[in-house]
Coordinates of N, CA and C in Angstrom, one line a residue:
M187 N 13.7 2.5 -16.5 CA 13.1 2.3 -15.2 C 12.7 3.6 -14.7
I188 N 13.4 4.7 -14.6 CA 13.4 5.8 -13.8 C 12.2 6.5 -14.6
V189 N 11.7 6.5 -15.7 CA 10.4 6.7 -16.2 C 9.2 6.0 -15.8
F190 N 9.2 4.7 -15.5 CA 8.5 3.8 -14.8 C 8.2 4.2 -13.5
I191 N 8.9 4.7 -12.7 CA 9.1 4.8 -11.3 C 8.1 6.4 -10.9
V192 N 8.5 7.2 -12.1 CA 8.0 8.3 -12.2 C 6.5 8.2 -12.6
V193 N 6.4 7.4 -13.5 CA 4.6 7.3 -13.9 C 4.1 6.7 -12.8
Y194 N 4.8 5.8 -12.3 CA 3.7 5.3 -11.1 C 3.8 6.1 -10.0
A195 N 4.4 7.0 -9.7 CA 4.4 8.0 -8.7 C 3.1 8.9 -8.9
L196 N 3.3 9.4 -10.1 CA 2.4 10.3 -10.7 C 1.0 9.4 -10.5
A197 N 0.8 8.5 -11.0 CA -0.6 7.8 -11.1 C -1.1 7.4 -9.4
T198 N -0.1 7.2 -8.7 CA -0.5 7.1 -7.1 C -1.2 8.6 -6.8
V199 N -0.6 9.6 -7.1 CA -1.1 10.9 -6.9 C -2.3 11.2 -7.5
L200 N -2.5 10.6 -8.7 CA -3.8 10.9 -9.2 C -5.0 9.6 -9.0
F201 N -4.5 8.9 -8.3 CA -5.6 8.1 -7.6 C -5.9 6.9 -8.7
L202 N -4.9 6.8 -9.5 CA -4.9 5.4 -10.6 C -4.7 4.1 -9.7
P203 N -5.1 2.8 -10.0 CA -4.9 1.9 -9.3 C -3.5 1.2 -9.2
G204 N -2.8 1.4 -8.5 CA -1.4 0.9 -8.2 C -1.0 -0.5 -8.6
W205 N -2.1 -1.3 -8.2 CA -1.9 -3.0 -8.6 C -1.5 -3.1 -10.1
I206 N -2.1 -2.4 -10.9 CA -1.8 -2.2 -12.5 C -0.2 -2.2 -12.5
F207 N 0.2 -0.9 -12.1 CA 1.6 -0.9 -12.2 C 2.5 -1.7 -11.6
T208 N 2.1 -2.6 -10.4 CA 2.9 -3.4 -9.7 C 3.0 -4.6 -10.5
V209 N 1.9 -5.1 -11.1 CA 1.9 -6.3 -11.9 C 2.8 -5.9 -13.0
S210 N 2.6 -4.9 -13.5 CA 3.3 -4.7 -15.0 C 4.9 -4.3 -14.6
A211 N 5.3 -4.1 -13.3 CA 6.6 -3.7 -13.1 C 7.2 -5.5 -12.8
G212 N 6.3 -6.2 -12.4 CA 6.9 -7.6 -12.4 C 6.8 -8.3 -13.7
L213 N 6.0 -7.9 -14.6 CA 5.9 -8.3 -15.9 C 7.3 -8.0 -16.6
I214 N 7.5 -6.5 -16.7 CA 8.6 -5.9 -17.4 C 10.2 -6.4 -16.7
Y215 N 10.1 -6.1 -15.1 CA 11.4 -6.3 -14.7 C 11.8 -7.7 -13.9
G216 N 10.7 -8.5 -13.9 CA 10.9 -9.8 -13.2 C 10.4 -9.5 -11.6
I217 N 10.5 -10.6 -10.9 CA 9.9 -10.4 -9.3 C 10.9 -9.4 -8.5
A218 N 12.2 -9.8 -8.6 CA 13.0 -8.7 -7.8 C 12.9 -7.5 -8.3
G219 N 13.4 -7.3 -9.2 CA 13.3 -5.9 -10.1 C 12.1 -5.1 -9.8
G220 N 11.2 -6.2 -10.4 CA 9.6 -5.5 -10.3 C 9.3 -5.1 -9.0
T221 N 9.5 -5.8 -8.2 CA 9.4 -5.3 -6.7 C 9.9 -4.0 -6.1
L222 N 11.2 -4.0 -6.4 CA 12.1 -2.5 -6.2 C 11.5 -1.7 -7.0
V223 N 11.0 -1.7 -8.1 CA 10.7 -0.6 -9.1 C 9.3 -0.1 -8.5
A224 N 8.5 -0.9 -8.3 CA 7.1 -0.7 -7.8 C 7.2 -0.1 -6.3
L225 N 8.2 -0.6 -5.6 CA 8.2 0.2 -4.2 C 8.6 1.6 -4.6
A226 N 9.7 1.7 -5.2 CA 10.2 3.0 -5.4 C 8.9 4.0 -5.9
G227 N 8.3 3.7 -7.0 CA 7.0 4.4 -7.6 C 6.2 4.6 -6.5
A228 N 5.6 3.6 -5.8 CA 4.4 3.7 -4.9 C 5.0 4.7 -3.5
I229 N 6.1 4.5 -3.1 CA 6.4 5.2 -1.9 C 6.9 6.6 -2.6
T230 N 7.4 6.9 -3.6 CA 7.6 8.4 -4.2 C 6.0 8.8 -4.3
G231 N 5.0 8.0 -4.6 CA 3.9 8.8 -5.0 C 2.9 8.8 -3.6
A232 N 3.2 7.9 -2.6 CA 2.5 8.2 -1.4 C 3.1 9.2 -0.7
T233 N 4.7 9.5 -0.9 CA 5.3 10.7 -0.3 C 4.4 12.0 -0.8
L234 N 4.7 12.0 -2.1 CA 3.9 13.3 -2.7 C 2.7 13.5 -2.3
A235 N 2.0 12.5 -2.4 CA 0.5 12.8 -1.9 C 0.3 13.3 -0.4
F236 N 1.0 12.7 0.2 CA 1.2 13.3 1.4 C 1.8 14.8 1.8
L237 N 2.5 15.2 1.2 CA 3.0 16.5 1.3 C 2.1 17.4 0.5
V238 N 1.4 16.8 -0.5 CA 0.4 17.7 -1.1 C -0.7 17.8 -0.1
A239 N -1.3 16.7 0.4 CA -2.0 16.9 1.5 C -1.9 18.0 2.8
R240 N -0.6 17.7 3.1 CA -0.1 18.5 4.2 C -0.1 20.0 3.9
Y241 N 0.6 20.4 2.9 CA 1.2 21.7 2.5 C 0.1 22.4 1.6
L242 N -0.5 21.7 0.7 CA -1.5 22.4 -0.4 C -2.8 22.3 -0.3
L243 N -3.5 21.0 0.0 CA -4.8 20.8 0.0 C -5.2 20.5 1.3
R244 N -4.7 20.9 2.5 CA -5.0 20.7 3.9 C -6.6 20.9 4.2
Q245 N -6.5 22.3 4.2 CA -8.2 22.8 4.3 C -9.1 22.1 3.7
H246 N -9.2 21.5 2.5 CA -10.1 21.0 1.6 C -9.8 19.3 2.5
I247 N -9.0 18.7 2.3 CA -9.2 17.4 2.7 C -9.7 17.5 4.1
E248 N -9.5 18.4 5.0 CA -9.9 18.3 6.3 C -11.2 18.6 6.4
E249 N -11.6 19.3 5.6 CA -13.2 19.7 5.3 C -14.2 18.2 5.2
F250 N -13.4 17.6 4.2 CA -14.0 16.2 3.8 C -13.9 15.3 4.9
A251 N -12.6 15.3 5.7 CA -12.4 14.4 6.5 C -13.4 14.6 7.9
K252 N -13.7 15.8 8.3 CA -14.5 15.9 9.5 C -15.9 15.3 9.2
K253 N -16.4 15.3 8.2 CA -17.4 14.4 7.8 C -17.6 12.9 8.0
N254 N -16.2 12.4 8.0 CA -16.1 10.9 7.8 C -15.8 10.6 9.4
P255 N -16.7 9.8 10.4 CA -16.3 9.2 11.5 C -15.3 8.3 11.6
R256 N -15.0 7.6 10.3 CA -14.1 6.3 10.5 C -12.8 7.2 10.3
F257 N -12.7 8.1 9.7 CA -11.4 8.9 9.5 C -11.2 9.6 11.0
Q258 N -12.0 10.1 11.5 CA -11.9 10.8 13.0 C -11.4 9.7 13.9
A259 N -12.0 8.6 13.7 CA -11.2 7.5 14.6 C -10.0 7.4 14.3
I260 N -9.6 6.9 13.0 CA -8.3 6.6 12.7 C -7.3 7.7 13.1
D261 N -7.7 9.1 12.8 CA -6.9 10.2 13.4 C -6.7 10.2 14.6
A262 N -7.5 9.9 15.6 CA -7.4 10.1 17.1 C -6.3 8.9 17.4
A263 N -6.5 8.0 16.7 CA -5.9 6.6 17.0 C -4.2 6.8 16.6
I264 N -4.1 7.6 15.6 CA -2.7 8.0 15.1 C -2.3 9.0 16.2
G265 N -3.0 10.0 16.5 CA -2.6 10.8 17.7 C -2.0 10.2 18.7
K266 N -2.4 9.2 19.1 CA -2.1 8.2 20.1 C -1.0 7.7 20.1
N267 N -1.2 6.5 18.9 CA 0.0 5.3 18.5 C 0.7 5.6 17.2
G268 N 0.6 6.8 16.7 CA 1.3 7.2 15.2 C 1.5 5.8 14.0
W269 N 2.8 6.1 14.4 CA 3.4 4.7 13.2 C 2.9 3.4 13.4
K270 N 2.5 2.9 14.7 CA 1.8 1.6 14.6 C 0.7 1.3 13.9
I271 N -0.3 2.5 14.3 CA -1.4 2.6 13.6 C -1.6 2.4 12.0
V272 N -0.6 3.4 11.4 CA -0.4 3.4 10.1 C 0.2 2.2 9.7
G273 N 1.1 1.7 10.3 CA 1.9 0.6 9.7 C 0.8 -0.8 9.8
L274 N -0.1 -0.8 10.6 CA -1.2 -1.8 10.7 C -2.0 -1.8 9.5
L275 N -2.4 -0.4 9.4 CA -3.2 0.0 8.1 C -2.7 -0.3 7.0
R276 N -1.7 0.1 6.8 CA -0.7 -0.4 5.5 C -0.8 -1.8 5.1
L277 N -0.7 -2.5 6.0 CA -0.6 -3.9 5.9 C -2.0 -4.6 5.3
S278 N -2.9 -3.6 5.4 CA -4.5 -4.4 5.2 C -4.7 -3.8 3.7
P279 N -4.8 -4.6 2.7 CA -5.3 -4.2 1.3 C -6.8 -3.8 1.4
L280 N -7.4 -3.7 2.4 CA -9.0 -3.2 2.7 C -8.9 -1.5 2.8
I281 N -7.7 -1.2 3.2 CA -7.6 0.2 3.1 C -7.0 1.0 1.7
P282 N -7.9 1.8 1.1 CA -7.3 2.2 -0.2 C -6.1 3.0 -0.2
F283 N -5.2 2.6 -0.8 CA -3.8 3.2 -0.5 C -3.9 4.6 -1.0
N284 N -4.3 5.1 -2.3 CA -4.2 6.2 -2.7 C -5.1 7.5 -1.9
F285 N -6.3 6.8 -1.4 CA -6.8 7.8 -0.6 C -6.3 8.1 1.0
S286 N -5.8 7.0 1.4 CA -5.0 6.9 2.7 C -4.0 7.9 2.6
N287 N -3.0 7.8 1.5 CA -1.9 8.8 1.3 C -2.3 10.3 1.6
Y288 N -3.5 10.9 1.1 CA -3.7 12.1 1.3 C -4.3 12.3 2.9
F289 N -4.9 11.2 3.5 CA -5.4 11.4 4.7 C -4.5 11.6 5.9
Y290 N -3.6 10.7 5.7 CA -2.1 10.6 6.5 C -1.7 12.1 6.4
G291 N -1.7 12.9 5.4 CA -1.0 13.8 5.2 C -1.8 14.9 6.2
I292 N -2.6 14.6 6.9 CA -3.3 15.8 7.6 C -3.6 15.2 9.0
T293 N -2.6 14.1 9.5 CA -2.7 13.7 10.6 C -1.4 14.0 11.2
S294 N -1.1 13.6 12.5 CA -0.2 14.1 13.4 C 1.5 13.4 13.0
I295 N 1.1 12.4 12.4 CA 2.4 11.5 11.8 C 3.4 12.3 11.1
S296 N 4.7 12.3 11.5 CA 5.7 12.8 11.0 C 6.0 12.4 9.4
L297 N 6.4 13.2 8.6 CA 6.8 12.5 7.6 C 7.9 11.4 7.4
G298 N 9.1 11.5 8.2 CA 9.9 10.2 8.2 C 9.0 9.2 8.7
A299 N 8.2 9.3 9.9 CA 7.9 7.8 10.2 C 6.9 7.4 9.1
Y300 N 5.8 8.3 8.5 CA 5.2 7.8 7.6 C 5.7 7.1 6.4
V301 N 6.9 7.9 5.9 CA 7.6 7.4 4.7 C 8.2 5.8 5.2
A302 N 8.9 5.7 6.4 CA 9.3 4.4 6.9 C 8.3 3.2 6.8
V303 N 7.2 3.7 7.6 CA 6.2 2.5 8.2 C 5.3 2.4 6.7
S304 N 5.2 3.2 5.8 CA 4.8 3.0 4.6 C 5.4 1.7 3.7
A305 N 6.7 2.0 3.6 CA 7.6 1.2 2.7 C 7.5 0.0 3.4
V306 N 7.7 -0.4 4.6 CA 7.6 -1.7 5.0 C 6.4 -2.2 5.0
G307 N 5.2 -1.5 5.2 CA 3.6 -1.9 5.1 C 3.4 -2.4 4.0
I308 N 3.8 -1.7 2.8 CA 3.3 -2.4 1.5 C 4.4 -3.4 0.7
I309 N 5.3 -3.7 1.5 CA 6.0 -4.6 0.6 C 5.4 -6.2 0.6
P310 N 4.7 -6.6 1.5 CA 3.7 -7.9 1.0 C 3.1 -7.9 -0.3
G311 N 2.2 -6.9 -0.2 CA 1.2 -6.9 -1.2 C 2.3 -6.3 -2.5
T312 N 3.1 -5.5 -2.5 CA 4.1 -5.3 -3.6 C 4.5 -6.8 -4.0
L313 N 5.0 -7.5 -3.6 CA 6.1 -8.5 -3.7 C 4.8 -9.5 -4.4
L314 N 3.4 -9.9 -3.8 CA 2.8 -10.5 -4.4 C 2.2 -10.2 -5.8
Y315 N 1.8 -8.8 -6.0 CA 1.2 -8.3 -7.3 C 2.7 -8.4 -8.3
A316 N 4.1 -8.1 -7.8 CA 5.1 -8.2 -8.9 C 5.3 -9.8 -9.2
Y317 N 5.1 -10.7 -8.2 CA 5.2 -12.0 -8.5 C 4.1 -12.4 -9.7
L318 N 3.0 -12.1 -9.4 CA 1.9 -12.2 -10.5 C 2.2 -11.7 -11.9
G319 N 2.9 -10.8 -11.9 CA 3.5 -10.3 -13.4 C 4.5 -10.8 -13.8
A320 N 5.5 -11.3 -12.9 CA 6.6 -12.1 -13.3 C 6.1 -13.8 -13.9
I321 N 5.4 -14.0 -13.3 CA 4.3 -15.5 -13.6 C 3.9 -15.2 -15.0
G322 N 3.1 -14.0 -15.3 CA 2.7 -13.8 -16.4 C 3.7 -13.6 -17.6
Q323 N 4.7 -12.8 -17.0 CA 5.8 -12.9 -18.1 C 6.4 -14.1 -18.7
A324 N 6.5 -15.0 -17.4 CA 7.1 -16.2 -17.7 C 6.2 -17.1 -18.7
S325 N 4.7 -16.9 -18.3 CA 3.5 -17.4 -19.3 C 3.8 -17.3 -20.8
I326 N 4.0 -15.8 -20.8 CA 4.0 -15.3 -22.2 C 5.2 -15.9 -23.0
S327 N 6.0 -15.9 -22.3 CA 7.5 -16.2 -23.2 C 7.5 -17.6 -23.1
G328 N 6.7 -18.4 -22.7 CA 6.8 -19.9 -22.6 C 7.7 -20.5 -21.9
G329 N 8.3 -19.8 -20.9 CA 9.2 -20.4 -20.1 C 8.3 -21.0 -18.8
A330 N 7.5 -20.8 -18.6 CA 6.5 -21.6 -17.6 C 5.9 -22.9 -17.3
S331 N 6.4 -23.3 -18.6 CA 5.9 -24.9 -18.7 C 6.6 -25.9 -17.8
Q332 N 7.7 -25.8 -17.4 CA 8.3 -26.9 -16.4 C 7.9 -26.6 -15.3
H333 N 8.0 -25.2 -14.9 CA 7.8 -25.0 -13.4 C 6.3 -24.4 -13.2
S334 N 5.4 -24.8 -13.9 CA 4.4 -23.8 -14.0 C 3.5 -24.6 -12.6
K335 N 3.5 -25.9 -12.4 CA 2.8 -26.4 -11.4 C 3.3 -25.9 -9.9
W336 N 4.3 -25.8 -9.9 CA 5.0 -25.3 -8.6 C 4.8 -23.8 -8.5
Q337 N 4.8 -23.1 -9.6 CA 4.5 -21.7 -9.3 C 3.0 -21.7 -8.9
Y338 N 2.2 -22.2 -9.5 CA 0.8 -22.3 -8.9 C 0.5 -22.6 -7.9
V339 N 1.3 -23.5 -7.2 CA 0.9 -24.0 -5.9 C 1.6 -22.8 -4.9
L340 N 2.8 -22.2 -5.2 CA 3.5 -21.1 -4.6 C 2.4 -20.0 -4.4
L341 N 1.9 -19.8 -5.8 CA 0.8 -18.6 -5.8 C -0.3 -18.7 -4.9
G342 N -1.0 -20.1 -4.8 CA -2.1 -20.4 -4.2 C -1.7 -20.4 -2.7
V343 N -0.7 -20.7 -2.1 CA -0.3 -20.8 -1.0 C 0.0 -19.0 -0.4
G344 N 0.5 -18.3 -1.3 CA 0.8 -17.1 -1.0 C -0.3 -16.4 -1.0
L345 N -1.4 -16.6 -1.7 CA -2.9 -16.1 -2.0 C -3.5 -16.3 -0.6
M346 N -3.6 -17.6 -0.2 CA -4.1 -17.9 1.2 C -3.5 -17.3 2.5
A347 N -2.1 -17.1 2.4 CA -1.4 -16.6 3.5 C -1.8 -14.9 3.5
T348 N -2.2 -14.5 2.1 CA -2.5 -13.1 2.1 C -3.6 -12.9 2.7
V349 N -4.6 -13.8 2.5 CA -5.9 -13.6 2.7 C -5.8 -13.9 4.5
A350 N -5.2 -14.7 4.9 CA -5.0 -15.0 6.5 C -4.7 -13.5 7.1
V351 N -3.6 -13.0 6.7 CA -2.5 -11.7 7.0 C -3.6 -10.7 7.2
T352 N -4.2 -10.7 6.0 CA -5.4 -9.6 5.8 C -6.4 -9.8 7.3
I353 N -7.1 -10.8 7.4 CA -7.9 -10.9 8.4 C -7.3 -10.9 9.9
L354 N -6.0 -11.1 10.0 CA -5.4 -10.9 11.5 C -5.1 -9.7 11.2
V355 N -4.5 -8.9 10.5 CA -4.3 -7.5 10.7 C -5.5 -6.7 10.8
S356 N -6.4 -6.9 10.0 CA -7.8 -6.2 10.1 C -8.2 -6.3 11.8
R357 N -8.3 -7.7 12.2 CA -8.6 -7.4 13.6 C -7.6 -7.0 14.7
I358 N -6.3 -6.9 14.5 CA -5.1 -6.1 15.3 C -5.5 -4.9 14.9
A359 N -5.8 -4.1 14.0 CA -5.8 -2.9 13.7 C -7.1 -2.5 14.5
K360 N -8.5 -3.2 14.1 CA -9.8 -2.9 15.1 C -9.3 -3.0 16.5
N361 N -8.5 -3.9 17.2 CA -8.5 -3.9 18.5 C -7.6 -2.6 18.7
A362 N -6.5 -2.2 18.3 CA -5.7 -1.2 18.4 C -6.5 0.0 18.4
L363 N -7.3 0.3 17.5 CA -8.1 1.2 17.4 C -9.2 1.5 18.4
K364 N -9.8 0.6 19.1 CA -10.5 0.1 20.2 C -9.9 0.6 21.4
K365 N -8.6 0.1 21.7 CA -7.8 0.4 22.7 C -7.3 1.9 22.9
S366 N -6.8 2.6 21.7 CA -6.8 4.0 21.8 C -8.0 4.8 22.1
G367 N -9.2 4.3 22.1 CA -10.3 5.0 22.4 C -10.9 5.6 21.0
A368 N -10.3 5.2 19.9 CA -11.0 6.0 18.8 C -12.2 5.3 18.1
V369 N -12.6 4.0 18.4 CA -13.8 3.4 18.1 C -14.3 2.6 19.1
E370 N -15.5 2.4 19.0 CA -16.3 1.7 20.1 C -16.2 0.2 19.7

């Protein structure tokens, strides 16, 4: 389990897609264990990337960020509303997790606030992907035959809820960015 968490964390730092590891965690450890293991790996990796950006690669990332008007807007909003903006953006699967870890490292958000809001913000997506892995494991082992209809109904409802929440969070984040004056 520790090895899985370390590999997941390193993969996050190296920009490898986290959903693969989260689904794998669900496949290996089940929904509850997989969610916890994936959260530990993702948050550890996000924290490492944040620290690398803040203390080792700050100048390079700032040069890149200066050329990106969207980042400038988000940075300004974080300067005014800190953890609220990061939390809203963490809930949106439209914001690339691995890249954002580095960008948040050069903003004014504190490490503690970043870790806390990131941990809470990635729970819904982590739970969904771990659940997919657990369903896959049950299907592979043949244990899904009796409950598969209900599992698929639950999965469908979960996916629809995820889409609805994504749309809602995207609108809320956009409005929050507008309110802070970061975007027009």
